[in-house]
XYZ file of N, CA and C in Angstrom:
825
model
N 103.575 78.069 89.659
C 104.061 79.248 90.023
C 103.737 80.530 89.749
N 103.619 81.042 90.103
C 102.690 82.641 89.601
C 104.235 83.392 88.884
N 103.488 83.784 87.434
C 104.343 84.965 87.012
C 104.703 86.206 88.147
N 105.925 86.632 87.782
C 106.287 87.896 88.427
C 106.570 88.911 87.707
N 106.104 89.860 87.627
C 106.136 91.208 87.014
C 106.795 92.483 87.613
N 107.955 93.087 87.574
C 108.538 94.099 87.999
C 108.544 95.471 87.394
N 108.476 96.582 88.170
C 108.161 97.694 87.802
C 109.309 98.409 87.944
N 110.206 98.984 86.833
C 111.412 99.384 87.397
C 111.264 100.866 86.502
N 111.925 101.900 87.265
C 112.044 103.184 86.341
C 112.777 104.499 87.675
N 113.084 105.671 87.041
C 113.228 106.398 87.530
C 112.759 107.204 88.523
N 113.023 107.933 89.582
C 112.086 108.316 90.595
C 110.875 109.039 89.779
N 109.633 109.215 90.732
C 108.363 109.917 90.003
C 107.802 109.523 88.946
N 108.400 108.570 88.196
C 107.351 108.286 86.832
C 106.032 107.416 87.196
N 105.565 106.924 88.489
C 104.366 106.460 88.686
C 104.233 105.185 88.863
N 105.140 104.393 89.177
C 105.575 102.873 89.512
C 104.708 102.594 90.613
N 104.474 103.157 91.667
C 104.044 102.578 92.755
C 102.345 103.184 92.312
N 101.976 103.961 91.621
C 100.360 104.212 90.741
C 100.254 103.375 89.947
N 101.324 102.560 89.401
C 100.468 101.242 88.331
C 100.554 100.063 89.133
N 101.320 100.011 90.228
C 101.135 99.080 91.049
C 100.347 98.660 91.353
N 99.700 99.311 92.352
C 98.405 99.912 92.892
C 97.375 99.348 91.924
N 97.590 99.727 90.630
C 96.341 99.617 89.827
C 96.803 97.877 89.729
N 97.224 97.731 89.704
C 97.556 96.429 88.954
C 97.331 95.307 90.025
N 97.101 95.504 91.269
C 96.765 94.688 92.454
C 95.382 95.527 93.483
N 94.991 96.321 92.436
C 93.925 97.005 92.908
C 93.811 97.322 94.049
N 94.878 97.572 94.817
C 95.105 98.011 96.160
C 95.578 99.496 96.266
N 96.049 99.996 97.292
C 96.343 101.150 98.022
C 97.918 100.898 98.689
N 98.331 99.691 98.510
C 99.128 99.232 99.101
C 100.620 100.163 99.458
N 100.680 100.460 98.633
C 102.327 101.543 97.941
C 101.886 102.942 98.398
N 102.573 103.350 98.768
C 102.133 104.916 99.073
C 102.786 105.861 98.075
N 101.770 106.668 97.223
C 102.053 107.542 96.549
C 101.788 108.848 96.764
N 102.814 109.802 96.395
C 102.727 111.088 96.210
C 103.844 111.563 95.381
N 103.232 113.011 94.928
C 104.204 113.512 93.670
C 105.622 114.026 94.432
N 106.258 113.186 95.048
C 108.047 113.828 94.821
C 108.795 112.263 94.784
N 109.844 112.756 94.249
C 110.466 111.489 93.744
C 111.157 110.945 95.303
N 111.802 109.402 95.111
C 112.015 108.382 96.173
C 111.062 108.542 97.499
N 110.052 108.251 97.167
C 109.264 107.380 98.323
C 109.451 106.275 98.147
N 109.360 105.306 97.537
C 109.583 104.184 97.262
C 111.112 103.499 97.444
N 111.153 102.924 98.165
C 112.992 102.710 98.492
C 113.215 101.148 98.557
N 112.007 100.239 99.285
C 112.589 98.926 99.250
C 111.475 98.392 98.148
N 111.847 96.765 97.742
C 111.194 96.415 97.119
C 109.265 96.223 97.553
N 108.389 95.958 97.164
C 107.313 95.980 97.769
C 106.676 94.761 96.777
N 106.128 93.996 97.478
C 105.282 93.173 96.521
C 103.555 92.549 96.702
N 102.899 92.564 95.803
C 101.825 92.634 95.733
C 101.378 91.350 94.869
N 99.514 91.260 94.556
C 99.112 90.133 94.005
C 98.351 90.746 92.677
N 98.109 90.407 91.897
C 97.424 90.597 90.655
C 96.970 89.392 89.963
N 95.839 90.018 89.233
C 94.755 88.980 88.361
C 94.122 89.752 87.110
N 94.601 88.566 86.022
C 94.362 88.740 84.932
C 93.405 87.938 84.247
N 91.586 88.240 84.854
C 91.004 87.224 84.159
C 90.702 86.004 85.011
N 91.629 84.705 84.667
C 91.758 83.707 85.716
C 93.447 83.555 86.024
N 94.043 84.385 85.648
C 95.650 84.220 85.847
C 95.889 85.002 86.828
N 96.764 84.857 87.719
C 97.499 85.418 88.665
C 98.680 85.686 89.191
N 99.183 86.688 89.168
C 100.159 87.006 89.127
C 101.104 87.686 90.505
N 102.243 87.896 90.012
C 103.094 88.956 91.324
C 103.549 90.155 90.684
N 103.657 91.093 91.569
C 103.830 92.462 90.544
C 104.648 92.919 92.156
N 105.791 93.598 91.417
C 107.293 93.894 92.637
C 107.298 95.506 92.231
N 106.891 96.558 93.180
C 107.178 98.046 93.026
C 108.549 98.086 93.287
N 109.406 98.914 92.942
C 110.572 99.475 92.973
C 111.029 100.893 93.344
N 111.839 101.173 94.195
C 112.361 102.378 93.874
C 112.910 103.120 92.719
N 113.315 104.764 92.501
C 113.570 105.033 91.805
C 115.147 104.561 91.375
N 115.320 103.806 89.951
C 116.292 103.475 89.844
C 117.605 103.985 88.800
N 118.672 104.077 89.599
C 119.892 104.922 88.874
C 121.021 103.861 88.777
N 121.315 103.199 87.865
C 122.240 101.846 87.857
C 123.586 102.336 87.813
N 123.914 103.767 88.169
C 125.095 104.346 87.772
C 125.591 104.617 89.499
N 124.496 104.442 90.278
C 125.133 105.038 91.339
C 125.709 104.510 92.333
N 127.061 104.900 92.842
C 128.358 104.452 93.155
C 127.828 104.826 94.766
N 127.101 105.228 95.703
C 126.880 105.392 97.266
C 125.943 105.932 97.730
N 125.745 105.455 98.591
C 124.395 106.249 99.640
C 123.263 105.112 99.584
N 122.020 105.982 99.703
C 121.133 105.061 99.610
C 120.129 105.067 98.137
N 120.482 105.666 97.472
C 120.774 105.344 95.877
C 121.154 104.182 95.599
N 122.254 103.757 95.528
C 122.998 102.569 95.694
C 122.377 101.443 96.315
N 122.061 101.313 97.581
C 121.104 100.230 98.098
C 119.333 100.259 97.333
N 119.086 101.270 96.896
C 117.878 101.248 96.214
C 118.266 100.327 94.599
N 119.393 100.364 93.825
C 119.731 100.205 93.302
C 119.990 99.093 93.202
N 120.357 98.298 94.357
C 120.534 96.644 94.439
C 118.972 96.065 94.260
N 118.131 96.789 95.551
C 117.287 96.186 95.406
C 116.152 96.252 94.268
N 116.585 96.918 93.140
C 115.801 97.046 91.696
C 116.408 95.627 91.095
N 117.659 95.779 91.537
C 118.462 94.550 90.316
C 118.137 93.480 91.098
N 117.645 93.236 92.419
C 117.150 91.980 92.719
C 115.828 91.628 91.858
N 114.635 92.782 92.221
C 113.908 92.716 91.438
C 113.748 92.247 89.897
N 114.334 92.607 89.454
C 114.980 92.020 88.340
C 115.015 91.026 87.917
N 116.100 90.342 88.686
C 116.794 88.972 88.416
C 115.495 88.235 89.270
N 114.454 88.170 90.013
C 112.896 87.745 90.271
C 112.093 87.918 89.242
N 112.096 88.490 88.160
C 111.130 88.797 87.199
C 110.764 88.062 86.536
N 109.605 87.445 86.055
C 109.929 87.006 84.736
C 109.470 87.771 83.756
N 108.988 88.914 83.649
C 109.057 90.253 82.828
C 109.115 91.623 83.658
N 109.772 92.429 82.892
C 110.319 93.496 83.373
C 108.941 94.957 82.781
N 108.596 95.551 83.476
C 107.718 96.770 82.833
C 108.511 97.932 83.322
N 109.068 98.565 82.474
C 109.994 99.904 82.686
C 109.038 101.311 82.214
N 108.928 101.826 83.231
C 107.265 102.954 83.504
C 108.797 104.426 83.056
N 108.228 105.167 82.275
C 108.830 106.014 81.665
C 107.856 107.573 81.794
N 107.909 108.554 82.042
C 107.128 109.426 82.047
C 107.127 110.112 80.722
N 105.730 110.268 80.232
C 105.813 110.590 79.123
C 105.860 112.557 78.756
N 105.025 112.974 79.888
C 105.207 114.113 80.029
C 106.597 114.970 80.566
N 107.209 114.083 81.227
C 108.695 114.955 81.838
C 109.362 114.628 80.270
N 109.532 113.455 79.569
C 110.124 113.527 78.491
C 111.281 112.201 78.699
N 112.234 112.163 77.343
C 113.102 111.133 77.628
C 114.246 111.743 78.349
N 115.058 111.195 79.522
C 115.837 111.629 79.850
C 117.092 110.430 80.009
N 118.304 111.338 80.376
C 119.486 110.630 80.550
C 119.365 109.491 81.449
N 119.030 109.592 82.529
C 118.746 108.174 83.451
C 117.452 107.443 82.546
N 116.746 107.500 81.654
C 115.992 106.467 80.996
C 116.924 105.649 80.124
N 118.147 106.734 79.863
C 118.741 105.792 78.822
C 119.871 104.532 79.807
N 120.269 105.025 80.742
C 120.690 104.559 81.664
C 120.069 103.051 81.928
N 119.196 103.391 82.474
C 118.525 101.906 82.522
C 117.776 101.094 81.478
N 117.715 101.881 80.354
C 117.207 101.011 79.170
C 118.563 99.970 78.901
N 120.186 100.732 78.977
C 121.214 100.001 78.814
C 121.242 98.835 79.687
N 120.867 99.422 81.054
C 121.212 97.886 81.793
C 119.735 96.877 81.503
N 118.559 97.211 81.280
C 117.582 96.385 81.313
C 118.107 95.541 79.841
N 118.985 95.973 78.826
C 119.393 95.258 77.572
C 120.147 94.313 78.161
N 121.033 94.242 78.809
C 121.925 93.359 79.143
C 121.268 92.346 80.002
N 120.225 92.287 80.457
C 119.635 91.238 81.493
C 118.954 89.949 80.723
N 118.573 90.096 79.468
C 118.028 88.964 78.905
C 116.547 88.819 79.237
N 116.013 89.625 80.135
C 114.660 89.546 80.493
C 113.670 90.030 79.442
N 112.425 89.822 79.138
C 111.181 90.383 78.589
C 111.055 91.680 79.201
N 111.482 92.626 78.440
C 111.107 94.475 78.814
C 110.054 94.612 77.778
N 108.842 95.471 78.705
C 108.284 96.002 78.283
C 108.519 97.701 78.626
N 107.722 98.838 77.776
C 107.941 99.911 77.771
C 106.626 100.830 78.077
N 106.308 101.230 79.071
C 105.121 101.382 79.464
C 105.079 103.284 79.733
N 105.219 104.009 78.623
C 104.560 105.557 78.607
C 103.623 105.819 79.427
N 103.892 106.358 80.719
C 102.786 106.807 81.374
C 102.382 107.818 81.380
N 101.257 108.327 82.232
C 100.816 109.670 82.222
C 100.368 110.221 80.579
N 100.118 109.312 80.093
C 99.580 109.400 78.552
C 98.350 109.955 78.181
N 97.762 110.278 79.036
C 96.305 110.857 78.953
C 96.032 111.330 77.735
N 95.851 111.125 76.682
C 95.406 112.180 75.811
C 96.109 111.911 74.636
N 97.182 111.168 74.797
C 98.586 111.609 74.088
C 98.772 110.239 73.399
N 98.070 109.081 72.974
C 98.612 107.973 72.180
C 98.976 108.506 71.189
N 98.547 109.331 70.156
C 99.523 109.422 69.209
C 100.431 110.606 69.282
N 100.985 110.873 70.085
C 101.740 112.067 70.328
C 103.425 111.481 70.144
N 103.721 112.616 69.134
C 105.605 112.679 69.073
C 106.113 112.278 70.379
N 105.793 112.695 71.660
C 106.575 112.365 72.840
C 106.302 111.284 73.059
N 105.362 110.715 72.918
C 105.305 109.038 72.894
C 106.666 108.314 71.810
N 106.498 108.646 70.780
C 107.252 107.961 69.738
C 108.791 108.419 70.156
N 108.729 109.307 70.919
C 110.392 110.007 71.277
C 111.026 108.502 72.269
N 110.346 107.751 72.795
C 110.664 106.665 73.420
C 111.161 105.321 72.854
N 111.299 105.084 71.157
C 111.200 103.995 70.715
C 113.056 104.408 70.250
N 113.496 105.725 70.850
C 114.752 105.675 71.246
C 115.582 104.862 72.081
N 115.098 104.190 73.180
C 115.518 103.914 73.748
C 115.405 102.003 73.260
N 115.227 101.952 72.455
C 115.740 100.509 71.992
C 114.961 99.330 72.340
N 113.373 99.387 73.297
C 113.582 98.603 73.873
C 112.209 98.055 73.409
N 111.716 98.509 71.794
C 110.622 98.156 71.189
C 109.424 99.554 71.632
N 108.169 98.972 71.144
C 107.029 99.906 70.929
C 106.462 99.986 72.377
N 106.756 101.657 72.567
C 106.484 102.123 74.285
C 104.639 102.087 73.993
N 103.967 101.127 75.217
C 102.562 101.569 75.497
C 102.448 102.848 76.107
N 101.521 102.914 75.325
C 101.070 104.689 75.908
C 99.960 104.038 77.246
N 100.131 103.988 78.595
C 99.106 103.954 79.566
C 98.948 105.197 80.745
N 97.718 105.524 81.160
C 98.045 105.916 82.420
C 97.336 105.259 83.486
N 98.905 105.376 84.490
C 97.733 104.607 85.867
C 97.292 104.803 86.805
N 97.370 106.085 86.526
C 96.297 106.727 87.473
C 94.832 106.897 86.683
N 94.559 106.812 85.951
C 93.132 106.498 85.353
C 92.869 105.054 84.711
N 93.974 104.096 84.779
C 93.840 103.089 84.416
C 93.605 102.528 82.663
N 94.006 103.410 81.803
C 93.832 103.707 80.421
C 95.432 102.583 79.857
N 95.009 101.772 79.223
C 95.899 100.879 78.894
C 96.599 100.152 79.583
N 96.578 99.830 80.666
C 96.776 98.879 81.678
C 96.589 97.670 81.370
N 95.603 97.303 81.367
C 94.918 95.778 80.986
C 95.635 95.172 79.367
N 96.057 96.171 78.142
C 96.817 95.663 77.295
C 98.179 95.483 77.695
N 98.464 96.253 78.555
C 100.030 96.628 78.818
C 100.453 95.157 79.284
N 99.540 94.748 80.485
C 99.361 93.351 81.252
C 99.468 92.115 80.457
N 98.298 92.475 79.690
C 98.557 91.142 78.645
C 99.949 90.916 77.969
N 99.838 91.936 77.657
C 101.531 91.763 76.871
C 102.594 91.328 77.784
N 102.375 91.413 79.056
C 103.878 91.093 80.122
C 103.315 89.590 80.326
N 102.567 89.389 80.232
C 102.094 87.909 80.878
C 101.871 86.609 79.272
N 102.368 87.571 78.481
C 101.945 86.549 76.642
C 103.052 86.097 77.000
N 102.675 84.372 76.568
C 103.683 83.440 76.272
C 104.059 82.726 77.946
N 103.366 83.206 78.681
C 103.450 82.580 80.264
C 103.093 81.039 79.655
N 103.429 80.008 80.763
C 102.893 78.864 80.955
C 102.068 78.771 82.176
N 100.922 79.143 82.307
C 100.129 79.296 83.895
C 100.022 77.352 83.746
N 100.174 76.658 83.150
C 99.399 75.604 83.806
C 98.158 75.354 83.630
N 97.566 74.012 84.171
C 96.219 73.749 84.499
C 95.676 74.757 84.887
N 94.285 75.427 84.853
C 93.564 76.577 84.812
C 92.761 76.050 86.256
N 92.610 77.148 86.913
C 91.835 77.048 88.023
C 90.537 76.600 87.804
N 90.086 75.815 88.260
C 88.764 74.973 88.100
C 88.872 74.022 86.972
N 89.848 73.446 86.661
C 89.759 72.700 85.649
C 89.787 71.244 85.949
N 89.567 70.167 85.042
C 89.812 68.930 85.659
C 91.158 68.615 86.308
N 91.477 67.934 87.489
C 92.464 67.667 88.114
C 93.080 66.454 87.408
N 94.356 66.201 87.324
C 95.151 65.319 86.505
C 95.428 64.653 87.514
N 95.135 63.353 87.197
C 94.965 62.023 88.272
C 96.120 61.537 88.417
N 97.458 62.039 87.682
C 98.788 61.639 87.798
C 99.552 62.791 88.099
N 98.749 63.756 88.332
C 99.543 65.063 88.901
C 100.226 64.754 90.575
N 101.482 65.003 90.697
C 101.883 64.825 92.631
C 101.263 65.420 92.770
N 101.017 64.977 94.858
C 100.617 65.838 95.873
C 102.133 66.458 96.120
N 101.426 67.766 95.907
C 102.707 68.982 96.743
C 102.894 69.147 98.174
N 103.678 68.956 98.464
C 104.066 68.942 99.838
C 105.017 69.724 100.350
N 104.749 70.716 100.795
C 105.638 71.979 101.312
C 105.938 71.915 102.951
N 107.442 71.662 102.977
C 107.555 71.995 104.590
C 108.389 72.889 105.275
N 107.464 73.715 106.249
C 107.586 75.045 106.443
C 108.360 75.265 108.128
N 108.714 76.505 108.379
C 108.533 76.173 109.805
C 109.850 77.044 110.040
N 110.391 77.572 111.232
C 111.612 78.657 111.408
C 113.019 78.179 110.987
N 113.526 79.134 110.486
C 115.277 78.689 110.230
C 115.751 77.958 111.163
N 116.484 76.655 110.491
C 116.909 75.590 111.431
C 116.551 74.805 112.360
N 115.297 74.506 111.661
C 114.398 73.184 112.503
C 115.001 71.993 111.684
N 115.748 72.236 110.902
C 115.726 70.851 110.310
C 114.654 70.364 108.969
N 114.270 71.399 108.616
C 113.807 71.083 107.335
C 114.593 70.329 106.034
N 115.090 71.015 105.853
C 116.082 70.133 104.678
C 116.630 68.854 104.987
N 117.353 68.520 106.109
C 117.384 67.144 106.610
C 116.400 66.632 106.647
N 115.058 66.966 106.918
C 113.930 65.730 106.990
C 113.362 65.715 105.597
N 113.702 66.111 104.602
C 113.406 66.070 103.612
C 114.693 64.844 102.806
N 115.828 65.198 103.124
C 116.935 64.136 102.831
C 116.795 62.736 103.156
N 116.299 62.733 104.606
C 115.810 61.826 105.077
C 114.850 60.632 104.662
N 113.655 61.702 103.537
C 112.834 60.792 103.172
C 113.266 60.518 102.357
N 114.410 61.326 101.302
C 114.938 60.347 99.986
C 115.853 59.904 100.018
N 116.439 59.350 101.378
C 117.309 58.279 101.313
C 118.597 58.992 100.901
N 119.016 60.240 100.982
C 120.022 60.982 100.316
C 120.280 62.355 100.724
N 121.453 62.803 100.528
C 121.805 64.217 100.729
C 121.189 64.747 99.594
N 120.246 64.857 99.156
C 119.756 65.777 98.038
C 119.658 67.518 98.069
N 119.445 67.998 99.550
C 119.623 69.388 99.822
C 120.901 69.709 100.769
N 120.950 71.026 100.645
C 122.119 71.449 101.708
C 121.882 71.546 103.200
N 122.013 70.865 103.686
C 121.370 70.935 105.455
C 122.562 71.313 106.210
N 122.692 72.287 106.944
C 124.158 72.736 107.482
C 123.319 73.424 108.768
N 124.153 73.178 110.101
C 123.478 73.861 111.408
C 123.953 75.439 111.430
N 122.941 76.056 110.307
C 122.972 77.779 110.149
C 121.711 78.005 109.715
N 121.116 79.200 110.298
C 120.217 79.725 109.932
C 120.294 80.152 108.581
N 118.846 79.924 107.289
C 119.470 80.420 106.503
C 119.970 79.976 105.210
N 120.263 78.328 105.411
C 120.994 77.873 104.557
C 119.914 77.702 103.051
N 119.111 77.459 103.275
C 117.894 77.167 102.234
C 117.328 79.105 102.302
N 117.514 79.186 100.819
C 117.043 80.577 100.124
C 115.985 80.592 99.769
N 115.775 79.690 98.779
C 114.797 79.472 97.207
C 113.877 78.308 98.139
N 112.549 78.403 97.510
C 111.532 77.176 97.764
C 111.915 76.031 96.409
N 112.617 74.740 96.987
C 113.403 74.226 96.634
C 112.182 72.652 96.169
N 112.108 72.707 94.887
C 111.248 71.238 94.820
C 111.804 70.083 94.118
N 111.377 68.996 95.107
C 112.221 67.721 94.663
C 110.970 66.369 94.320
N 110.961 66.093 93.155
C 110.093 64.731 93.042
C 110.426 63.573 93.970
N 109.377 62.994 94.561
C 109.440 61.874 95.254
C 107.983 60.918 95.400
N 108.803 59.507 95.182
C 107.427 58.423 95.104
C 107.435 57.806 96.225
N 106.390 57.434 96.869
C 106.477 56.255 98.189
C 105.336 55.161 97.968
N 105.203 54.026 97.803
C 104.478 52.986 97.982
C 103.492 53.401 96.661
N 103.824 53.984 95.076
C 103.440 54.236 94.298
C 102.414 55.737 94.066
N 102.885 56.098 94.907
C 101.945 57.651 95.186
C 103.261 58.660 94.591
N 103.203 60.030 94.056
C 103.801 60.497 93.553
C 104.357 61.934 94.152
N 105.081 62.034 94.895
C 104.600 63.563 95.674
C 105.815 64.698 95.031
N 105.689 65.944 95.456
C 106.597 67.115 94.647
C 107.303 67.828 96.528
N 108.092 67.035 97.122
C 108.144 67.580 98.245
C 108.776 69.058 97.809
N 108.725 70.171 98.724
C 109.586 71.627 98.865
C 109.578 71.797 100.026
N 110.963 72.262 99.784
C 111.800 72.356 101.057
C 111.868 74.172 100.715
N 111.110 74.817 101.931
C 111.130 76.201 101.764
C 112.358 76.775 103.022
N 112.321 78.006 102.133
C 113.060 79.399 103.397
C 112.663 78.818 104.684
N 113.642 79.378 105.966
C 112.724 79.338 107.231
C 112.130 81.014 107.341
N 110.769 80.693 108.080
C 110.050 81.779 108.083
C 110.524 82.617 109.656
N 110.805 83.901 109.559
C 110.714 84.330 111.083
C 109.704 85.718 111.185
N 109.597 86.018 112.631
C 108.497 87.237 112.389
C 108.983 88.459 111.695
N 107.930 89.286 111.308
C 107.944 90.062 110.103
C 109.220 91.090 110.656
N 109.166 91.572 111.896
C 109.898 92.614 112.422
C 111.482 91.975 112.264
N 111.299 90.772 112.354
C 112.739 90.162 112.469
C 114.041 89.890 110.901
N 112.869 90.314 110.002
C 113.344 90.535 108.329
C 114.077 91.221 108.407
N 115.064 91.279 107.624
C 116.045 92.903 107.451
C 116.786 92.354 106.179
N 117.206 91.676 105.809
C 118.032 91.307 104.400
C 117.408 91.279 103.078
N 117.087 91.928 102.140
C 116.678 92.188 101.089
C 116.643 90.340 100.556
N 117.761 89.743 100.330
C 117.251 88.312 99.815
C 116.633 87.549 100.868
N 116.656 87.725 102.112
C 115.723 87.011 103.050
C 114.093 87.281 102.878
N 113.838 88.809 102.703
C 112.713 89.219 102.102
C 111.932 88.489 100.586
N 113.084 88.165 100.084
C 112.726 87.303 98.689
C 111.907 86.084 98.986
N 113.178 85.517 99.968
C 113.117 84.101 100.563
C 111.262 83.791 101.192
N 111.570 84.961 102.345
C 110.140 84.812 102.362
C 108.608 84.713 101.648
N 108.828 85.588 100.434
C 107.784 85.759 99.384
C 107.839 84.595 98.830
N 109.086 83.756 98.220
C 108.948 82.286 97.460
C 108.437 81.364 98.207
N 108.829 81.629 100.311
C 107.676 80.675 101.263
C 106.854 80.627 100.893
N 105.943 81.939 100.940
C 104.828 81.908 101.315
C 103.930 81.323 100.017
N 104.849 81.813 98.731
C 103.966 81.138 97.601
C 103.727 79.902 97.138
N 104.893 78.933 97.728
C 105.531 77.776 98.144
C 103.691 77.775 98.718
N 103.697 77.586 99.980
C 102.389 77.605 100.906
C 101.433 77.560 100.181
N 101.311 78.216 99.670
C 99.826 78.556 98.760
C 100.046 78.127 97.543
N 100.922 77.077 97.254
C 100.807 76.168 95.660
C 100.715 74.983 96.068
N 100.941 74.914 97.503
C 100.856 73.353 98.076
C 99.852 72.614 98.398
N 99.314 71.353 98.094
C 98.048 70.691 98.707
C 98.114 70.352 100.131
N 99.478 70.078 100.592
C 99.721 69.866 102.184
C 100.967 70.562 102.448
N 101.094 71.528 103.811
C 101.466 72.037 104.322
C 101.913 71.279 105.924
N 103.708 70.885 105.885
C 103.924 70.443 107.248
C 104.670 71.374 107.777
N 104.024 71.932 109.010
C 104.810 72.832 110.054
C 105.858 72.176 110.828
N 106.953 72.310 110.561
C 107.993 71.489 111.134
C 108.420 72.571 112.423
N 108.755 71.652 113.900
C 109.149 72.743 115.232
C 110.409 72.054 115.654
N 110.767 72.441 116.067
C 112.251 72.420 117.053
C 111.483 71.652 118.191
N 111.557 70.415 118.949
C 111.302 70.016 120.093
C 112.446 70.811 121.040
N 113.363 71.171 121.153
C 114.139 71.046 121.964
C 114.101 72.999 122.281
N 113.445 73.487 121.606
C 113.005 74.682 121.830
C 111.282 75.156 121.967
N 111.156 74.204 121.330
C 109.326 74.641 121.557
C 108.671 75.514 120.597
N 107.318 75.808 121.249
C 106.756 76.563 120.591
C 106.896 78.124 120.930
N 107.754 79.140 119.610
C 108.217 80.404 119.977
C 106.927 81.398 119.230
């Protein structure tokens, strides 16, 4: 599976600009005012042969108690929960703020790998303004310029350091590696039930309610000496019908499982036909 990097920080510190730099795209809208990003936004990045997923988030106010900022905070917490590494973006030119301290305090409780990106640091690598952010207690600040790309590669390398990518793409295949078979389809078409039937046991929760499976579940299986890795996925719906934050996360995990699989079985409901 690809590692996941979440970008968090207060509004208007350059998270979306860094997202676009990491994904080599302009998928995230960038403008010079706060609050532009509200939902989590996912993209694909690459460092050499290594691929990873980046999550852009809205301005984070951990202490928000109501309104849209509270909902945005929920989105950010979900992104942190999904991440293998968190890049906490701060604004060197704007200086250290009380909100930065609130975010740092929250991140220290998560147990996640956290890197501190001191953004907008063009020509300020050795400036006392960068050193000020040691006060957050998250280790050495990485001076970067998301707008110009300075320091972004070394920041990414630090974020991915220690992650086990497994077999390099293009390497010799492992003859004993299982065939990865993903079962995909709309919600409630019987994906979990099918896998349980193959296994001969109630290994997966199967219930007559859409959305029972939230994440991609990997199950080892062997038949006639051939090893398989069965992947039960969350149901996919048309993009316009996906509303809940957790369902959006499930969709990302399903698409990732499909990309990683050797074979994908598309399961349909014969009573409803093709929709």
